[in-house]
């Protein structure tokens, strides 16, 4: 067994999207090969409805899949196929944009005014970029939850983990998407397929990743066998950890414990032509998508 080294950690960056939604961008719009097959992830968490209530009005997508995972509050969605729905706490939605879809997503608060969740973008391979759009809405009660003897708790949203399978399937990136909580002071090793790209995103508490002994922050540099690891004394909140190759990740929870997403997927390794919500393989395909938007042919009839 080999522990995945930490290649990089970085803080999610505050930004605004949609009609003025304040959020933190975990990654995206940099090097699309960095976390291939994943393109972007946003973390939205606010307790002031004025910072998110205008939401994400009607906008297009083509060539990608998106997963929306709600921690608290809700998101109401509507699309050009006539689908409507409401994602609540613990729910997840995977949308395959495929050949093209128009939709809107409007956040709503919980009783304390909080709206909290994530949206992850996964690339589609060229052969599937013009597939028919579809939605998978999964309620919280359908998501397997596992609690280990040491109190480590895992929600398996997609993929297989510890003998359980997440309810979202048929995703081109074949991802494993886990919501992991490790109690204070607990050291835990979690398996990951060697051939996948993988990252973690801490959003509660703090932890040290890789084989680190000090649980006061997030590992900043690769662990080198026989050498002391370097730890920054910091909260892990809103921190991305990008891993190298290996078949397991070790995390040491701090005094407050830690909750993080652990996500991995099989790289697509294809050219990326990307502008805003549309991701294709070539510039010509990208230009065709925007031409379709202008002339009203963006939404394709189902096959």
Tab-separated table of C-alpha atoms in Angstrom:
chain	number	residue	atom	x	y	z
A	1	UNK	CA	0.000	0.000	0.000
A	2	UNK	CA	1.250	3.508	-0.789
A	3	UNK	CA	0.065	6.768	0.734
A	4	UNK	CA	-0.712	9.476	-1.792
A	5	UNK	CA	1.548	12.488	-1.255
A	6	UNK	CA	0.061	15.963	-1.105
A	7	UNK	CA	1.050	17.815	-4.272
A	8	UNK	CA	-0.526	21.098	-3.278
A	9	UNK	CA	-2.918	22.778	-0.902
A	10	UNK	CA	-4.685	26.039	-1.616
A	11	UNK	CA	-7.483	28.077	-0.200
A	12	UNK	CA	-10.774	28.382	-2.071
A	13	UNK	CA	-11.110	31.874	-3.522
A	14	UNK	CA	-14.102	34.164	-2.911
A	15	UNK	CA	-15.979	35.121	-6.071
A	16	UNK	CA	-19.462	35.914	-7.352
A	17	UNK	CA	-21.496	33.986	-9.901
A	18	UNK	CA	-25.009	33.988	-11.307
A	19	UNK	CA	-26.990	37.092	-10.365
A	20	UNK	CA	-24.637	37.968	-7.514
A	21	UNK	CA	-24.236	34.781	-5.469
A	22	UNK	CA	-21.269	35.051	-3.105
A	23	UNK	CA	-19.336	31.788	-3.040
A	24	UNK	CA	-15.844	30.302	-2.906
A	25	UNK	CA	-14.254	28.731	-5.980
A	26	UNK	CA	-12.361	25.611	-4.940
A	27	UNK	CA	-10.760	25.201	-8.377
A	28	UNK	CA	-11.563	25.899	-11.997
A	29	UNK	CA	-10.712	28.009	-15.019
A	30	UNK	CA	-7.015	27.188	-14.605
A	31	UNK	CA	-5.311	24.138	-16.078
A	32	UNK	CA	-8.067	21.644	-17.057
A	33	UNK	CA	-5.542	18.778	-16.888
A	34	UNK	CA	-4.823	19.447	-13.214
A	35	UNK	CA	-7.790	17.479	-11.848
A	36	UNK	CA	-9.030	15.827	-15.070
A	37	UNK	CA	-11.860	14.685	-15.377
A	38	UNK	CA	-13.050	17.445	-13.019
A	39	UNK	CA	-13.156	21.006	-14.311
A	40	UNK	CA	-14.461	23.178	-11.505
A	41	UNK	CA	-15.954	23.106	-8.024
A	42	UNK	CA	-17.766	25.887	-6.163
A	43	UNK	CA	-18.572	25.998	-2.450
A	44	UNK	CA	-21.545	28.129	-1.471
A	45	UNK	CA	-22.120	28.813	2.236
A	46	UNK	CA	-23.838	31.923	3.508
A	47	UNK	CA	-26.154	32.819	6.384
A	48	UNK	CA	-27.308	36.095	4.779
A	49	UNK	CA	-29.972	35.497	2.086
A	50	UNK	CA	-29.047	38.808	0.440
A	51	UNK	CA	-25.767	37.177	-0.613
A	52	UNK	CA	-27.402	34.334	-2.550
A	53	UNK	CA	-31.169	34.776	-2.991
A	54	UNK	CA	-30.933	36.095	-6.576
A	55	UNK	CA	-29.460	32.737	-7.513
A	56	UNK	CA	-28.439	31.481	-10.929
A	57	UNK	CA	-31.057	32.553	-13.505
A	58	UNK	CA	-31.482	30.785	-16.841
A	59	UNK	CA	-28.146	29.798	-18.399
A	60	UNK	CA	-26.868	27.137	-20.817
A	61	UNK	CA	-24.589	24.110	-20.447
A	62	UNK	CA	-23.133	21.766	-23.044
A	63	UNK	CA	-20.444	19.082	-22.918
A	64	UNK	CA	-20.281	18.566	-19.140
A	65	UNK	CA	-21.965	16.960	-16.157
A	66	UNK	CA	-22.645	18.785	-12.896
A	67	UNK	CA	-23.213	17.422	-9.405
A	68	UNK	CA	-24.976	19.600	-6.846
A	69	UNK	CA	-24.752	18.471	-3.219
A	70	UNK	CA	-26.729	20.289	-0.533
A	71	UNK	CA	-25.648	20.467	3.117
A	72	UNK	CA	-28.328	22.867	4.384
A	73	UNK	CA	-31.053	24.998	2.881
A	74	UNK	CA	-32.310	24.047	-0.571
A	75	UNK	CA	-31.965	24.743	-4.294
A	76	UNK	CA	-34.991	24.933	-6.589
A	77	UNK	CA	-34.250	24.009	-10.198
A	78	UNK	CA	-36.056	24.249	-13.508
A	79	UNK	CA	-34.876	23.399	-17.012
A	80	UNK	CA	-35.669	23.574	-20.708
A	81	UNK	CA	-36.792	19.928	-20.724
A	82	UNK	CA	-39.650	20.788	-18.376
A	83	UNK	CA	-38.045	19.310	-15.261
A	84	UNK	CA	-38.594	21.021	-11.921
A	85	UNK	CA	-37.526	20.062	-8.441
A	86	UNK	CA	-36.239	21.084	-5.054
A	87	UNK	CA	-33.000	19.765	-3.582
A	88	UNK	CA	-32.982	19.784	0.222
A	89	UNK	CA	-30.393	19.083	2.903
A	90	UNK	CA	-28.416	15.931	2.131
A	91	UNK	CA	-29.843	15.621	-1.395
A	92	UNK	CA	-27.780	15.368	-4.543
A	93	UNK	CA	-28.443	16.029	-8.219
A	94	UNK	CA	-26.331	14.930	-11.158
A	95	UNK	CA	-27.128	16.726	-14.403
A	96	UNK	CA	-25.749	15.504	-17.717
A	97	UNK	CA	-25.882	18.575	-19.950
A	98	UNK	CA	-24.783	16.603	-23.013
A	99	UNK	CA	-25.864	18.264	-26.262
A	100	UNK	CA	-27.329	21.227	-24.415
A	101	UNK	CA	-29.665	22.323	-21.688
A	102	UNK	CA	-30.936	25.616	-20.303
A	103	UNK	CA	-31.691	25.719	-16.597
A	104	UNK	CA	-31.892	27.890	-13.528
A	105	UNK	CA	-30.963	27.191	-9.902
A	106	UNK	CA	-32.383	29.317	-7.112
A	107	UNK	CA	-31.024	28.875	-3.541
A	108	UNK	CA	-33.379	29.060	-0.563
A	109	UNK	CA	-32.456	29.239	3.145
A	110	UNK	CA	-32.913	26.873	6.043
A	111	UNK	CA	-34.729	28.223	9.176
A	112	UNK	CA	-31.494	29.953	10.281
A	113	UNK	CA	-31.067	31.652	6.904
A	114	UNK	CA	-28.224	29.364	5.833
A	115	UNK	CA	-27.712	27.991	2.332
A	116	UNK	CA	-24.771	25.604	2.067
A	117	UNK	CA	-23.630	23.188	-0.611
A	118	UNK	CA	-21.328	22.401	-3.508
A	119	UNK	CA	-21.395	22.184	-7.269
A	120	UNK	CA	-18.798	20.107	-9.109
A	121	UNK	CA	-18.306	20.089	-12.883
A	122	UNK	CA	-17.099	16.886	-14.579
A	123	UNK	CA	-16.007	16.800	-18.195
A	124	UNK	CA	-17.643	14.567	-20.788
A	125	UNK	CA	-15.478	12.669	-23.302
A	126	UNK	CA	-15.837	13.785	-26.908
A	127	UNK	CA	-17.936	10.744	-27.835
A	128	UNK	CA	-20.581	11.739	-25.256
A	129	UNK	CA	-20.577	15.529	-25.464
A	130	UNK	CA	-23.661	15.537	-27.694
A	131	UNK	CA	-25.557	12.842	-25.789
A	132	UNK	CA	-29.131	13.496	-24.638
A	133	UNK	CA	-29.394	15.607	-21.462
A	134	UNK	CA	-30.694	13.970	-18.292
A	135	UNK	CA	-31.098	14.513	-14.561
A	136	UNK	CA	-30.636	12.227	-11.587
A	137	UNK	CA	-32.185	13.576	-8.379
A	138	UNK	CA	-31.369	11.570	-5.257
A	139	UNK	CA	-32.895	12.200	-1.841
A	140	UNK	CA	-30.755	12.117	1.299
A	141	UNK	CA	-32.417	8.928	2.560
A	142	UNK	CA	-31.200	7.032	-0.543
A	143	UNK	CA	-27.514	7.786	0.066
A	144	UNK	CA	-25.645	5.004	1.917
A	145	UNK	CA	-24.018	6.033	5.192
A	146	UNK	CA	-21.295	4.035	6.919
A	147	UNK	CA	-19.923	4.546	10.427
A	148	UNK	CA	-16.678	2.738	11.279
A	149	UNK	CA	-15.689	1.509	14.738
A	150	UNK	CA	-13.587	4.632	15.402
A	151	UNK	CA	-16.522	6.922	14.610
A	152	UNK	CA	-15.461	7.831	11.070
A	153	UNK	CA	-18.620	8.502	9.080
A	154	UNK	CA	-18.875	8.340	5.265
A	155	UNK	CA	-21.756	9.194	2.934
A	156	UNK	CA	-21.246	7.387	-0.398
A	157	UNK	CA	-22.741	9.680	-3.021
A	158	UNK	CA	-21.244	8.055	-6.114
A	159	UNK	CA	-18.984	5.079	-6.714
A	160	UNK	CA	-18.108	2.171	-4.445
A	161	UNK	CA	-16.543	2.468	-1.003
A	162	UNK	CA	-16.231	0.013	1.889
A	163	UNK	CA	-18.580	-2.392	0.150
A	164	UNK	CA	-21.357	0.125	-0.467
A	165	UNK	CA	-22.379	1.781	-3.751
A	166	UNK	CA	-23.711	5.288	-4.168
A	167	UNK	CA	-27.104	5.713	-5.856
A	168	UNK	CA	-25.914	7.989	-8.678
A	169	UNK	CA	-24.741	5.930	-11.652
A	170	UNK	CA	-24.025	6.027	-15.363
A	171	UNK	CA	-21.589	8.944	-15.032
A	172	UNK	CA	-18.913	9.177	-17.721
A	173	UNK	CA	-16.163	10.210	-15.291
A	174	UNK	CA	-16.947	7.142	-13.134
A	175	UNK	CA	-16.339	9.210	-9.992
A	176	UNK	CA	-16.140	8.305	-6.348
A	177	UNK	CA	-17.679	11.179	-4.357
A	178	UNK	CA	-17.560	10.815	-0.565
A	179	UNK	CA	-18.578	13.059	2.316
A	180	UNK	CA	-16.222	12.054	5.155
A	181	UNK	CA	-16.305	13.007	8.843
A	182	UNK	CA	-13.411	11.956	11.102
A	183	UNK	CA	-13.782	12.509	14.875
A	184	UNK	CA	-11.302	14.632	16.873
A	185	UNK	CA	-7.842	13.088	17.176
A	186	UNK	CA	-8.636	10.063	15.000
A	187	UNK	CA	-6.163	8.962	12.342
A	188	UNK	CA	-7.818	7.293	9.354
A	189	UNK	CA	-6.610	5.688	6.137
A	190	UNK	CA	-9.010	5.624	3.200
A	191	UNK	CA	-8.497	3.608	-0.011
A	192	UNK	CA	-8.423	5.219	-3.475
A	193	UNK	CA	-7.898	3.481	-6.807
A	194	UNK	CA	-4.331	4.095	-7.956
A	195	UNK	CA	-5.297	5.151	-11.476
A	196	UNK	CA	-7.654	7.961	-10.447
A	197	UNK	CA	-7.007	11.648	-9.970
A	198	UNK	CA	-8.007	12.582	-6.445
A	199	UNK	CA	-8.524	15.577	-4.214
A	200	UNK	CA	-9.991	16.428	-0.830
A	201	UNK	CA	-11.798	19.582	0.210
A	202	UNK	CA	-11.995	20.438	3.898
A	203	UNK	CA	-15.067	22.435	4.885
A	204	UNK	CA	-15.331	21.845	8.641
A	205	UNK	CA	-12.668	21.447	11.315
A	206	UNK	CA	-8.998	20.832	10.585
A	207	UNK	CA	-6.703	17.966	9.718
A	208	UNK	CA	-3.284	16.914	8.507
A	209	UNK	CA	-3.144	14.765	5.390
A	210	UNK	CA	-0.581	12.090	4.487
A	211	UNK	CA	1.473	10.507	7.269
A	212	UNK	CA	1.581	13.601	9.470
A	213	UNK	CA	1.651	13.527	13.242
A	214	UNK	CA	0.620	17.106	14.063
A	215	UNK	CA	-3.139	17.543	13.623
A	216	UNK	CA	-3.147	21.352	13.619
A	217	UNK	CA	-3.401	22.135	9.946
A	218	UNK	CA	-3.235	20.853	6.416
A	219	UNK	CA	-0.085	19.294	4.991
A	220	UNK	CA	1.615	21.738	2.683
A	221	UNK	CA	4.465	19.740	1.180
A	222	UNK	CA	5.023	16.214	-0.007
A	223	UNK	CA	5.982	13.824	2.707
A	224	UNK	CA	9.492	12.527	2.162
A	225	UNK	CA	10.298	9.242	3.838
A	226	UNK	CA	12.451	9.795	6.905
A	227	UNK	CA	11.998	13.554	6.957
A	228	UNK	CA	9.821	15.727	9.155
A	229	UNK	CA	6.632	16.903	7.465
A	230	UNK	CA	5.794	20.591	7.227
A	231	UNK	CA	2.507	21.703	8.749
A	232	UNK	CA	0.988	25.172	8.792
A	233	UNK	CA	-0.923	26.085	11.956
A	234	UNK	CA	-4.228	26.929	10.290
A	235	UNK	CA	-7.843	25.939	10.074
A	236	UNK	CA	-8.577	23.481	7.315
A	237	UNK	CA	-11.822	25.255	6.443
A	238	UNK	CA	-12.245	25.910	2.697
A	239	UNK	CA	-8.965	24.208	1.770
A	240	UNK	CA	-8.296	22.082	-1.326
A	241	UNK	CA	-5.788	19.243	-1.050
A	242	UNK	CA	-4.553	17.812	-4.356
A	243	UNK	CA	-2.984	14.348	-4.171
A	244	UNK	CA	-0.338	12.550	-6.177
A	245	UNK	CA	-0.462	8.863	-7.054
A	246	UNK	CA	-0.953	6.033	-4.596
A	247	UNK	CA	-3.725	3.777	-3.360
A	248	UNK	CA	-4.673	5.363	-0.040
A	249	UNK	CA	-5.042	8.677	1.756
A	250	UNK	CA	-4.241	9.095	5.437
A	251	UNK	CA	-5.842	11.877	7.449
A	252	UNK	CA	-5.175	12.903	11.044
A	253	UNK	CA	-8.120	14.850	12.458
A	254	UNK	CA	-7.430	17.860	14.659
A	255	UNK	CA	-8.980	18.793	17.984
A	256	UNK	CA	-12.266	19.807	16.350
A	257	UNK	CA	-12.437	16.780	14.072
A	258	UNK	CA	-12.728	17.260	10.338
A	259	UNK	CA	-15.321	16.973	7.595
A	260	UNK	CA	-14.244	16.901	3.975
A	261	UNK	CA	-15.203	15.755	0.516
A	262	UNK	CA	-12.956	13.068	-0.966
A	263	UNK	CA	-13.410	12.884	-4.730
A	264	UNK	CA	-11.652	10.861	-7.411
A	265	UNK	CA	-12.224	10.086	-11.079
A	266	UNK	CA	-10.654	8.515	-14.147
A	267	UNK	CA	-8.860	11.077	-16.349
A	268	UNK	CA	-10.357	11.612	-19.811
A	269	UNK	CA	-7.108	12.977	-21.319
A	270	UNK	CA	-8.688	14.815	-24.247
A	271	UNK	CA	-8.256	18.375	-25.555
A	272	UNK	CA	-10.429	20.968	-23.810
A	273	UNK	CA	-12.004	24.019	-25.453
A	274	UNK	CA	-13.796	25.890	-22.682
A	275	UNK	CA	-15.720	29.112	-22.373
A	276	UNK	CA	-18.028	29.725	-19.409
A	277	UNK	CA	-20.664	26.982	-19.076
A	278	UNK	CA	-19.743	25.196	-22.325
A	279	UNK	CA	-16.855	22.733	-22.623
A	280	UNK	CA	-15.988	21.046	-25.912
A	281	UNK	CA	-12.918	19.437	-27.492
A	282	UNK	CA	-12.164	21.977	-30.221
A	283	UNK	CA	-12.522	25.699	-30.816
A	284	UNK	CA	-14.788	24.981	-33.782
A	285	UNK	CA	-17.154	22.950	-31.562
A	286	UNK	CA	-17.174	25.757	-29.020
A	287	UNK	CA	-18.008	28.336	-31.673
A	288	UNK	CA	-20.789	26.075	-32.998
A	289	UNK	CA	-22.301	25.886	-29.508
A	290	UNK	CA	-22.476	29.665	-29.183
A	291	UNK	CA	-23.800	29.933	-32.731
A	292	UNK	CA	-26.560	27.475	-31.750
A	293	UNK	CA	-27.378	29.683	-28.762
A	294	UNK	CA	-27.691	32.736	-30.975
A	295	UNK	CA	-29.869	31.112	-33.640
A	296	UNK	CA	-32.147	29.110	-31.321
A	297	UNK	CA	-30.883	25.607	-32.153
A	298	UNK	CA	-28.990	24.967	-28.928
A	299	UNK	CA	-31.600	22.548	-27.534
A	300	UNK	CA	-31.492	19.370	-29.624
A	301	UNK	CA	-34.345	16.885	-30.038
A	302	UNK	CA	-33.885	13.668	-28.041
A	303	UNK	CA	-32.562	10.691	-29.948
